[in-house]
PDB file of C-alpha atoms and ligand atoms in Angstrom:
ATOM      1  CA  MET A 433      -0.429   0.216   0.251  1.00 98.00           C
ATOM      2  CA  ILE A 434       0.763   3.235  -1.020  1.00 98.00           C
ATOM      3  CA  SER A 435       0.714   6.050   2.132  1.00 98.00           C
ATOM      4  CA  THR A 436       1.754   9.799   0.747  1.00 98.00           C
ATOM      5  CA  ASP A 437       0.981  13.418   1.361  1.00 98.00           C
ATOM      6  CA  SER A 438       2.450  14.276  -1.504  1.00 98.00           C
ATOM      7  CA  ALA A 439       0.884  15.363  -5.073  1.00 98.00           C
ATOM      8  CA  ASP A 440       3.188  14.650  -7.143  1.00 98.00           C
ATOM      9  CA  ARG A 441       3.294  10.995  -6.480  1.00 98.00           C
ATOM     10  CA  LEU A 442      -0.122  10.958  -6.308  1.00 98.00           C
ATOM     11  CA  ARG A 443      -1.002  11.929  -9.629  1.00 98.00           C
ATOM     12  CA  ALA A 444       1.989   9.631 -10.823  1.00 98.00           C
ATOM     13  CA  THR A 445       0.537   6.499  -9.546  1.00 98.00           C
ATOM     14  CA  ILE A 446      -2.560   7.027 -10.396  1.00 98.00           C
ATOM     15  CA  ASP A 447      -2.042   7.839 -14.396  1.00 98.00           C
ATOM     16  CA  GLY A 448       0.250   5.019 -14.350  1.00 98.00           C
ATOM     17  CA  TRP A 449      -3.201   2.902 -13.549  1.00 98.00           C
ATOM     18  CA  HIS A 450      -5.960   5.018 -16.154  1.00 98.00           C
ATOM     19  CA  LYS A 451      -2.887   4.404 -18.713  1.00 98.00           C
ATOM     20  CA  ALA A 452      -2.437   1.022 -17.712  1.00 98.00           C
ATOM     21  CA  GLY A 453      -6.559   0.406 -18.186  1.00 98.00           C
ATOM     22  CA  GLU A 454      -6.945  -0.035 -14.635  1.00 98.00           C
ATOM     23  CA  THR A 455     -10.151   1.427 -13.328  1.00 98.00           C
ATOM     24  CA  VAL A 456     -10.424   3.606 -10.177  1.00 99.00           C
ATOM     25  CA  ALA A 457     -12.361   3.566  -6.510  1.00 99.00           C
ATOM     26  CA  PHE A 458     -12.531   6.579  -3.793  1.00 99.00           C
ATOM     27  CA  VAL A 459     -13.140   5.957  -0.559  1.00 99.00           C
ATOM     28  CA  PRO A 460     -13.383  10.345   1.190  1.00 99.00           C
ATOM     29  CA  THR A 461     -12.424   9.581   4.785  1.00 98.00           C
ATOM     30  CA  MET A 462     -11.165  11.707   8.289  1.00 98.00           C
ATOM     31  CA  GLY A 463      -9.763   9.308   9.657  1.00 98.00           C
ATOM     32  CA  ASN A 464     -10.840   8.062  12.992  1.00 98.00           C
ATOM     33  CA  LEU A 465     -11.329   4.197  10.917  1.00 98.00           C
ATOM     34  CA  HIS A 466     -14.311   1.601  11.948  1.00 98.00           C
ATOM     35  CA  ASP A 467     -16.001  -0.628  10.084  1.00 98.00           C
ATOM     36  CA  GLY A 468     -18.416   1.621   8.493  1.00 98.00           C
ATOM     37  CA  HIS A 469     -15.148   2.921   6.678  1.00 98.00           C
ATOM     38  CA  LEU A 470     -13.629  -0.448   6.324  1.00 98.00           C
ATOM     39  CA  ALA A 471     -16.982  -1.389   4.729  1.00 98.00           C
ATOM     40  CA  LEU A 472     -17.051   1.179   1.975  1.00 98.00           C
ATOM     41  CA  LEU A 473     -12.967  -0.216   1.238  1.00 99.00           C
ATOM     42  CA  ALA A 474     -14.851  -3.069   0.905  1.00 98.00           C
ATOM     43  CA  GLU A 475     -16.723  -2.118  -2.185  1.00 98.00           C
ATOM     44  CA  ALA A 476     -15.217   0.647  -3.660  1.00 99.00           C
ATOM     45  CA  LYS A 477     -12.487  -2.556  -4.669  1.00 98.00           C
ATOM     46  CA  ARG A 478     -15.230  -4.716  -5.953  1.00 98.00           C
ATOM     47  CA  ARG A 479     -16.865  -1.624  -8.343  1.00 98.00           C
ATOM     48  CA  ALA A 480     -12.761  -1.285  -9.382  1.00 98.00           C
ATOM     49  CA  VAL A 481      -9.018  -2.556  -9.829  1.00 98.00           C
ATOM     50  CA  ARG A 482      -7.700   0.391  -7.892  1.00 99.00           C
ATOM     51  CA  ALA A 483      -9.375   1.744  -4.110  1.00 99.00           C
ATOM     52  CA  VAL A 484      -8.166   4.671  -3.105  1.00 99.00           C
ATOM     53  CA  THR A 485      -8.131   6.402   0.391  1.00 99.00           C
ATOM     54  CA  SER A 486      -7.655   9.953   1.670  1.00 99.00           C
ATOM     55  CA  ILE A 487      -7.490  11.028   5.284  1.00 99.00           C
ATOM     56  CA  PHE A 488      -7.980  14.512   5.607  1.00 98.00           C
ATOM     57  CA  VAL A 489      -9.172  16.059   8.635  1.00 98.00           C
ATOM     58  CA  ASN A 490     -11.848  19.254   6.625  1.00 98.00           C
ATOM     59  CA  PRO A 491     -11.758  22.786   8.597  1.00 98.00           C
ATOM     60  CA  THR A 492     -13.801  23.725   6.390  1.00 98.00           C
ATOM     61  CA  GLN A 493     -16.788  21.741   7.108  1.00 98.00           C
ATOM     62  CA  PHE A 494     -16.860  22.446  10.874  1.00 98.00           C
ATOM     63  CA  GLY A 495     -18.008  25.461  12.758  1.00 97.00           C
ATOM     64  CA  PRO A 496     -17.197  28.476  14.975  1.00 96.00           C
ATOM     65  CA  GLY A 497     -17.432  26.213  19.042  1.00 95.00           C
ATOM     66  CA  GLU A 498     -17.249  22.588  16.675  1.00 96.00           C
ATOM     67  CA  ASP A 499     -14.488  19.136  17.562  1.00 96.00           C
ATOM     68  CA  TYR A 500     -12.222  20.787  14.879  1.00 98.00           C
ATOM     69  CA  GLU A 501      -9.490  20.558  17.112  1.00 97.00           C
ATOM     70  CA  SER A 502     -10.529  17.825  18.790  1.00 96.00           C
ATOM     71  CA  TYR A 503     -11.672  15.898  16.147  1.00 96.00           C
ATOM     72  CA  PRO A 504     -10.070  12.103  16.567  1.00 96.00           C
ATOM     73  CA  ARG A 505      -7.167  11.633  14.674  1.00 97.00           C
ATOM     74  CA  THR A 506      -5.559   7.898  14.329  1.00 98.00           C
ATOM     75  CA  ARG A 507      -3.609   8.379  11.663  1.00 98.00           C
ATOM     76  CA  GLU A 508      -1.466   5.055  12.746  1.00 98.00           C
ATOM     77  CA  ALA A 509      -4.407   2.953  13.519  1.00 98.00           C
ATOM     78  CA  ASP A 510      -5.967   3.566  10.446  1.00 98.00           C
ATOM     79  CA  LEU A 511      -2.980   3.831   7.973  1.00 98.00           C
ATOM     80  CA  ALA A 512      -3.238  -0.582   9.701  1.00 98.00           C
ATOM     81  CA  ALA A 513      -6.524  -0.791   9.539  1.00 98.00           C
ATOM     82  CA  LEU A 514      -6.445  -0.135   5.164  1.00 99.00           C
ATOM     83  CA  GLU A 515      -3.148  -1.653   4.285  1.00 98.00           C
ATOM     84  CA  SER A 516      -4.840  -4.621   6.423  1.00 98.00           C
ATOM     85  CA  ALA A 517      -8.365  -4.000   4.344  1.00 98.00           C
ATOM     86  CA  GLY A 518      -6.111  -4.429   0.168  1.00 98.00           C
ATOM     87  CA  CYS A 519      -6.819   0.060   0.093  1.00 99.00           C
ATOM     88  CA  ASP A 520      -3.673   0.600  -2.716  1.00 99.00           C
ATOM     89  CA  LEU A 521      -3.349   4.596  -1.612  1.00 99.00           C
ATOM     90  CA  VAL A 522      -4.205   6.537   0.629  1.00 99.00           C
ATOM     91  CA  TRP A 523      -3.664   9.875   0.076  1.00 99.00           C
ATOM     92  CA  LEU A 524      -2.854  12.370   2.859  1.00 98.00           C
ATOM     93  CA  PRO A 525      -3.107  15.994   2.128  1.00 98.00           C
ATOM     94  CA  ALA A 526      -1.445  19.007   4.621  1.00 98.00           C
ATOM     95  CA  VAL A 527      -3.989  21.799   4.755  1.00 98.00           C
ATOM     96  CA  GLU A 528      -2.644  23.676   2.775  1.00 97.00           C
ATOM     97  CA  ARG A 529      -2.328  21.962  -0.055  1.00 96.00           C
ATOM     98  CA  MET A 530      -6.183  21.970   0.623  1.00 98.00           C
ATOM     99  CA  TYR A 531      -6.535  25.118   1.421  1.00 98.00           C
ATOM    100  CA  PRO A 532      -3.386  27.828  -0.231  1.00 97.00           C
ATOM    101  CA  LEU A 533      -5.793  30.974   0.069  1.00 97.00           C
ATOM    102  CA  GLU A 534      -6.684  32.585   3.449  1.00 95.00           C
ATOM    103  CA  GLN A 535      -9.619  33.672   1.619  1.00 97.00           C
ATOM    104  CA  PRO A 536     -10.482  29.528  -0.743  1.00 97.00           C
ATOM    105  CA  PHE A 537     -12.356  28.722  -3.375  1.00 98.00           C
ATOM    106  CA  MET A 538     -15.756  27.756  -2.536  1.00 98.00           C
ATOM    107  CA  VAL A 539     -18.287  25.386  -4.005  1.00 98.00           C
ATOM    108  CA  GLN A 540     -22.376  27.173  -3.326  1.00 98.00           C
ATOM    109  CA  VAL A 541     -24.651  24.463  -2.672  1.00 98.00           C
ATOM    110  CA  PRO A 542     -28.363  25.460  -3.553  1.00 98.00           C
ATOM    111  CA  ASP A 543     -30.113  25.848  -0.552  1.00 97.00           C
ATOM    112  CA  SER A 544     -32.178  23.851  -1.104  1.00 97.00           C
ATOM    113  CA  LEU A 545     -30.537  21.310  -0.185  1.00 98.00           C
ATOM    114  CA  SER A 546     -28.185  22.627   1.731  1.00 97.00           C
ATOM    115  CA  ASN A 547     -30.455  24.828   4.091  1.00 96.00           C
ATOM    116  CA  CYS A 548     -32.768  21.891   5.632  1.00 98.00           C
ATOM    117  CA  LEU A 549     -31.754  18.749   8.806  1.00 98.00           C
ATOM    118  CA  CYS A 550     -28.632  19.015   9.448  1.00 98.00           C
ATOM    119  CA  GLY A 551     -27.575  21.913   7.273  1.00 98.00           C
ATOM    120  CA  ALA A 552     -30.487  23.819   9.051  1.00 98.00           C
ATOM    121  CA  SER A 553     -28.037  23.585  12.198  1.00 96.00           C
ATOM    122  CA  ARG A 554     -25.098  23.521  11.001  1.00 97.00           C
ATOM    123  CA  PRO A 555     -24.422  26.343   8.738  1.00 97.00           C
ATOM    124  CA  GLY A 556     -22.011  26.710   6.262  1.00 98.00           C
ATOM    125  CA  HIS A 557     -21.176  22.745   6.581  1.00 98.00           C
ATOM    126  CA  PHE A 558     -22.338  21.263   3.081  1.00 98.00           C
ATOM    127  CA  ASP A 559     -20.432  24.126   1.772  1.00 98.00           C
ATOM    128  CA  GLY A 560     -17.458  22.541   3.158  1.00 98.00           C
ATOM    129  CA  VAL A 561     -17.402  19.204   2.291  1.00 98.00           C
ATOM    130  CA  ALA A 562     -18.859  19.802  -1.599  1.00 99.00           C
ATOM    131  CA  SER A 563     -15.129  21.889  -1.142  1.00 98.00           C
ATOM    132  CA  VAL A 564     -13.327  19.915  -0.596  1.00 99.00           C
ATOM    133  CA  VAL A 565     -14.976  16.247  -1.990  1.00 99.00           C
ATOM    134  CA  LEU A 566     -14.420  18.274  -5.536  1.00 99.00           C
ATOM    135  CA  ARG A 567     -11.017  18.677  -4.492  1.00 98.00           C
ATOM    136  CA  LEU A 568     -10.275  15.330  -3.765  1.00 99.00           C
ATOM    137  CA  PHE A 569     -12.091  14.157  -7.120  1.00 99.00           C
ATOM    138  CA  ASN A 570     -10.098  16.642  -9.211  1.00 98.00           C
ATOM    139  CA  GLN A 571      -6.692  14.847  -7.314  1.00 98.00           C
ATOM    140  CA  VAL A 572      -7.318  11.240  -7.399  1.00 98.00           C
ATOM    141  CA  ARG A 573      -9.162  11.166 -10.057  1.00 98.00           C
ATOM    142  CA  PRO A 574     -11.808   7.871  -9.468  1.00 98.00           C
ATOM    143  CA  ASP A 575     -14.461   6.455 -11.563  1.00 98.00           C
ATOM    144  CA  VAL A 576     -16.324   5.419  -9.092  1.00 98.00           C
ATOM    145  CA  ALA A 577     -16.455   7.162  -5.023  1.00 99.00           C
ATOM    146  CA  VAL A 578     -18.579   5.440  -2.516  1.00 99.00           C
ATOM    147  CA  PHE A 579     -20.590   6.858   0.356  1.00 98.00           C
ATOM    148  CA  GLY A 580     -22.412   5.966   3.691  1.00 98.00           C
ATOM    149  CA  GLU A 581     -26.373   6.285   4.049  1.00 98.00           C
ATOM    150  CA  LYS A 582     -25.460   6.931   7.894  1.00 98.00           C
ATOM    151  CA  ASP A 583     -24.509  10.547   5.907  1.00 98.00           C
ATOM    152  CA  TYR A 584     -27.693  11.282   3.567  1.00 98.00           C
ATOM    153  CA  GLN A 585     -28.199  14.026   2.853  1.00 98.00           C
ATOM    154  CA  GLN A 586     -23.913  14.547   1.763  1.00 98.00           C
ATOM    155  CA  LEU A 587     -24.782  11.795  -0.407  1.00 98.00           C
ATOM    156  CA  VAL A 588     -27.690  13.381  -2.102  1.00 98.00           C
ATOM    157  CA  ILE A 589     -25.299  16.603  -2.266  1.00 98.00           C
ATOM    158  CA  ILE A 590     -22.298  14.834  -3.466  1.00 98.00           C
ATOM    159  CA  ARG A 591     -25.020  13.239  -6.141  1.00 98.00           C
ATOM    160  CA  GLN A 592     -26.413  16.037  -7.401  1.00 98.00           C
ATOM    161  CA  MET A 593     -22.662  18.297  -7.644  1.00 98.00           C
ATOM    162  CA  VAL A 594     -21.304  15.483 -10.049  1.00 98.00           C
ATOM    163  CA  GLU A 595     -24.506  15.480 -12.098  1.00 98.00           C
ATOM    164  CA  ASP A 596     -24.606  19.710 -12.023  1.00 98.00           C
ATOM    165  CA  LEU A 597     -20.701  20.127 -12.970  1.00 98.00           C
ATOM    166  CA  ALA A 598     -20.382  16.935 -15.272  1.00 98.00           C
ATOM    167  CA  LEU A 599     -18.282  15.344 -13.823  1.00 98.00           C
ATOM    168  CA  GLY A 600     -18.366  12.022 -15.447  1.00 98.00           C
ATOM    169  CA  ILE A 601     -17.509  10.285 -11.548  1.00 99.00           C
ATOM    170  CA  GLY A 602     -20.015   6.975 -10.325  1.00 98.00           C
ATOM    171  CA  ILE A 603     -21.650   7.601  -7.367  1.00 99.00           C
ATOM    172  CA  VAL A 604     -22.324   4.810  -5.224  1.00 98.00           C
ATOM    173  CA  GLY A 605     -24.224   5.142  -1.317  1.00 98.00           C
ATOM    174  CA  LEU A 606     -23.776   2.324   0.811  1.00 98.00           C
ATOM    175  CA  PRO A 607     -26.771   1.254   3.273  1.00 98.00           C
ATOM    176  CA  THR A 608     -25.567   2.371   7.682  1.00 98.00           C
ATOM    177  CA  VAL A 609     -23.518  -0.155   8.988  1.00 98.00           C
ATOM    178  CA  ARG A 610     -24.753  -0.250  12.626  1.00 98.00           C
ATOM    179  CA  GLU A 611     -23.147  -2.023  15.816  1.00 98.00           C
ATOM    180  CA  SER A 612     -25.144  -4.872  17.343  1.00 98.00           C
ATOM    181  CA  ASP A 613     -28.014  -3.157  18.760  1.00 98.00           C
ATOM    182  CA  GLY A 614     -27.940  -0.706  16.173  1.00 98.00           C
ATOM    183  CA  LEU A 615     -26.172   2.412  15.892  1.00 98.00           C
ATOM    184  CA  ALA A 616     -25.172   3.498  14.131  1.00 98.00           C
ATOM    185  CA  MET A 617     -21.336   3.955  13.434  1.00 98.00           C
ATOM    186  CA  SER A 618     -19.081   6.868  13.568  1.00 98.00           C
ATOM    187  CA  SER A 619     -15.726   8.637  15.070  1.00 96.00           C
ATOM    188  CA  ARG A 620     -18.385  10.426  17.121  1.00 95.00           C
ATOM    189  CA  ASN A 621     -19.618   7.626  19.172  1.00 97.00           C
ATOM    190  CA  ALA A 622     -16.230   7.993  20.910  1.00 96.00           C
ATOM    191  CA  TYR A 623     -17.573  10.902  22.052  1.00 97.00           C
ATOM    192  CA  LEU A 624     -20.276   8.562  24.776  1.00 98.00           C
ATOM    193  CA  ALA A 625     -20.260   7.943  27.972  1.00 98.00           C
ATOM    194  CA  ASP A 626     -20.633   4.634  28.858  1.00 98.00           C
ATOM    195  CA  ASP A 627     -24.089   4.878  30.032  1.00 98.00           C
ATOM    196  CA  GLU A 628     -25.049   7.688  27.635  1.00 98.00           C
ATOM    197  CA  ARG A 629     -23.757   4.761  24.581  1.00 98.00           C
ATOM    198  CA  ALA A 630     -26.493   2.457  26.750  1.00 98.00           C
ATOM    199  CA  ARG A 631     -28.762   4.997  25.622  1.00 98.00           C
ATOM    200  CA  ALA A 632     -27.814   4.805  21.898  1.00 98.00           C
ATOM    201  CA  PRO A 633     -29.348   3.180  19.966  1.00 98.00           C
ATOM    202  CA  VAL A 634     -32.843   4.249  21.680  1.00 98.00           C
ATOM    203  CA  LEU A 635     -32.515   7.122  18.021  1.00 98.00           C
ATOM    204  CA  ASN A 636     -32.483   3.709  15.884  1.00 98.00           C
ATOM    205  CA  ARG A 637     -35.005   2.242  17.717  1.00 98.00           C
ATOM    206  CA  VAL A 638     -37.594   5.332  17.577  1.00 98.00           C
ATOM    207  CA  LEU A 639     -36.681   5.620  13.243  1.00 98.00           C
ATOM    208  CA  THR A 640     -37.491   2.552  12.620  1.00 98.00           C
ATOM    209  CA  GLU A 641     -41.263   2.167  14.957  1.00 98.00           C
ATOM    210  CA  MET A 642     -42.228   5.232  13.844  1.00 98.00           C
ATOM    211  CA  ALA A 643     -40.612   4.085  10.250  1.00 98.00           C
ATOM    212  CA  GLU A 644     -42.929   1.449  10.763  1.00 98.00           C
ATOM    213  CA  ALA A 645     -46.575   3.200  12.077  1.00 98.00           C
ATOM    214  CA  LEU A 646     -45.263   5.500   8.924  1.00 97.00           C
ATOM    215  CA  CYS A 647     -45.846   2.524   5.896  1.00 95.00           C
ATOM    216  CA  GLU A 648     -49.438   2.057   8.321  1.00 96.00           C
ATOM    217  CA  GLY A 649     -50.507   4.885   7.830  1.00 95.00           C
ATOM    218  CA  GLY A 650     -49.854   6.328  11.113  1.00 97.00           C
ATOM    219  CA  GLU A 651     -50.269  10.441  11.077  1.00 97.00           C
ATOM    220  CA  PHE A 652     -46.917  11.786  10.588  1.00 97.00           C
ATOM    221  CA  ASN A 653     -47.119  14.302  13.194  1.00 98.00           C
ATOM    222  CA  ALA A 654     -48.367  13.498  15.735  1.00 98.00           C
ATOM    223  CA  LEU A 655     -45.861  10.154  15.329  1.00 98.00           C
ATOM    224  CA  ARG A 656     -43.193  12.808  15.680  1.00 98.00           C
ATOM    225  CA  ARG A 657     -44.416  14.235  18.709  1.00 98.00           C
ATOM    226  CA  ALA A 658     -44.780  10.962  20.341  1.00 98.00           C
ATOM    227  CA  SER A 659     -41.176  10.309  18.930  1.00 98.00           C
ATOM    228  CA  LEU A 660     -40.298  13.245  20.775  1.00 98.00           C
ATOM    229  CA  GLY A 661     -41.181  12.529  23.890  1.00 98.00           C
ATOM    230  CA  LYS A 662     -39.312   9.209  23.406  1.00 98.00           C
ATOM    231  CA  LEU A 663     -36.566  10.650  22.471  1.00 98.00           C
ATOM    232  CA  GLU A 664     -36.510  13.081  25.156  1.00 98.00           C
ATOM    233  CA  ALA A 665     -37.065  10.436  27.943  1.00 98.00           C
ATOM    234  CA  ALA A 666     -33.866   8.740  27.213  1.00 98.00           C
ATOM    235  CA  GLY A 667     -31.950  11.829  27.756  1.00 98.00           C
ATOM    236  CA  PHE A 668     -31.554  13.024  24.442  1.00 98.00           C
ATOM    237  CA  ARG A 669     -31.327  16.577  22.954  1.00 98.00           C
ATOM    238  CA  PRO A 670     -33.293  16.558  18.981  1.00 98.00           C
ATOM    239  CA  ASP A 671     -31.847  18.417  16.938  1.00 98.00           C
ATOM    240  CA  TYR A 672     -35.052  17.706  14.394  1.00 98.00           C
ATOM    241  CA  LEU A 673     -36.108  14.695  13.046  1.00 98.00           C
ATOM    242  CA  GLU A 674     -38.702  14.725   9.777  1.00 98.00           C
ATOM    243  CA  TRP A 675     -39.211  12.883   6.638  1.00 98.00           C
ATOM    244  CA  ARG A 676     -38.215  14.279   3.389  1.00 98.00           C
ATOM    245  CA  SER A 677     -37.456  12.817  -0.547  1.00 98.00           C
ATOM    246  CA  ALA A 678     -34.854   9.971  -0.997  1.00 98.00           C
ATOM    247  CA  GLU A 679     -34.069  11.661  -3.610  1.00 97.00           C
ATOM    248  CA  HIS A 680     -33.690  15.527  -3.054  1.00 96.00           C
ATOM    249  CA  LEU A 681     -34.739  15.969   0.334  1.00 98.00           C
ATOM    250  CA  GLY A 682     -38.031  18.589  -0.408  1.00 97.00           C
ATOM    251  CA  GLU A 683     -41.369  17.196   0.262  1.00 96.00           C
ATOM    252  CA  VAL A 684     -42.533  14.013   0.966  1.00 97.00           C
ATOM    253  CA  ARG A 685     -44.383  12.794  -2.885  1.00 95.00           C
ATOM    254  CA  PRO A 686     -46.910  10.315  -2.802  1.00 91.00           C
ATOM    255  CA  GLY A 687     -45.345   7.085  -4.036  1.00 92.00           C
ATOM    256  CA  GLN A 688     -41.859   8.503  -4.209  1.00 95.00           C
ATOM    257  CA  PRO A 689     -38.368   7.221  -2.603  1.00 97.00           C
ATOM    258  CA  SER A 690     -39.210   9.184   1.369  1.00 98.00           C
ATOM    259  CA  ARG A 691     -37.254   8.837   4.651  1.00 98.00           C
ATOM    260  CA  LEU A 692     -37.158   9.066   8.450  1.00 98.00           C
ATOM    261  CA  PHE A 693     -34.362  11.636   9.149  1.00 98.00           C
ATOM    262  CA  ALA A 694     -33.038  12.550  12.911  1.00 98.00           C
ATOM    263  CA  ALA A 695     -30.380  14.475  14.993  1.00 98.00           C
ATOM    264  CA  ALA A 696     -30.143  14.778  18.851  1.00 98.00           C
ATOM    265  CA  TRP A 697     -27.294  15.728  21.103  1.00 98.00           C
ATOM    266  CA  LEU A 698     -26.673  12.507  24.165  1.00 98.00           C
ATOM    267  CA  GLY A 699     -24.674  14.430  26.658  1.00 98.00           C
ATOM    268  CA  LYS A 700     -20.922  15.649  24.341  1.00 96.00           C
ATOM    269  CA  ALA A 701     -22.330  13.348  21.342  1.00 97.00           C
ATOM    270  CA  ARG A 702     -24.723  14.543  18.383  1.00 97.00           C
ATOM    271  CA  LEU A 703     -26.193  11.402  16.701  1.00 98.00           C
ATOM    272  CA  ILE A 704     -27.566  11.445  13.081  1.00 98.00           C
ATOM    273  CA  ASP A 705     -29.348   8.781  12.013  1.00 98.00           C
ATOM    274  CA  ASN A 706     -31.462   7.777   8.437  1.00 98.00           C
ATOM    275  CA  LEU A 707     -33.903   5.429   7.382  1.00 98.00           C
ATOM    276  CA  PRO A 708     -36.547   4.289   4.753  1.00 98.00           C
ATOM    277  CA  VAL A 709     -40.535   4.743   5.002  1.00 97.00           C
ATOM    278  CA  ASN A 710     -40.987   1.618   2.624  1.00 85.00           C
TER     279      ASN A 710
HETATM  280  O1  PAF B1087     -18.620  11.814   5.451  1.00 92.37           O
HETATM  281  C1  PAF B1087     -17.173  12.393   5.641  1.00 92.37           C
HETATM  282  O2  PAF B1087     -16.013  11.735   6.591  1.00 92.37           O
HETATM  283  C2  PAF B1087     -16.570  13.380   5.461  1.00 92.37           C
HETATM  284  O3  PAF B1087     -17.856  14.419   5.365  1.00 92.37           O
HETATM  285  C3  PAF B1087     -15.636  13.876   3.763  1.00 92.37           C
HETATM  286  C4  PAF B1087     -16.643  12.875   2.800  1.00 92.37           C
HETATM  287  C5  PAF B1087     -14.506  13.001   4.429  1.00 92.37           C
HETATM  288  C6  PAF B1087     -15.585  14.945   3.108  1.00 92.37           C
HETATM  289  O4  PAF B1087     -14.220  15.492   4.267  1.00 92.37           O
END
């Protein structure tokens, strides 16, 4: 496995693969890897001859007062996990390479996609995500990139960016990887104290029950009130609980795919989850 912070080495390696007719699949990450990331890498390996991962804690997607400084950085363990999982190349760009200008060029995500759900309480977050993913795509030049459905709003935004900007990269969304009790895997689960970790699966349980009740014809607002009550009773501070189109995150339309989305604080951890309403 090659791991490099040199843009020249990255370019030469990828050029060599392209010249040899080898396809490239890409998994961008912020490191602190868990089994969810490794599932994305396994999918990347199924989709292309070569698998590339990046590790970059992206400052532009953290708001003031968020956890940019304290975000867990575990490079040695991450590289070991990627090597055993069969990654071909790990791209480790420095902040100055990604953002050489004091006022960097940024992607502006359309309001309809960025101002709702997580974007409503994290202004600028998705502009930061799109800006770094566009840079990474241009550096790695993959045929396919794999993202987790846990960050479903991010996945919808990246798909739309790729389409609007004609980037010609296939975007694959992979179902959320969960702990055995249903909690969605996330690097931020490490912020949970033991008693909070024991209560954390309530978020997924409440969403699952609500999705089932909606399928059986339940009324959204009444179900939402009851679900928020259950979350509060378990010690969560809910941020949002919404039912949205799975395609464009707007209003649910009859017969179109839709999902339930929730974010809630439990102690210092802001947990997110989403589920299809079939
Ligand atoms: O999902 C993530 O880990 C990040 O948002 C991403 C896509 C690597 C961009 O920094």
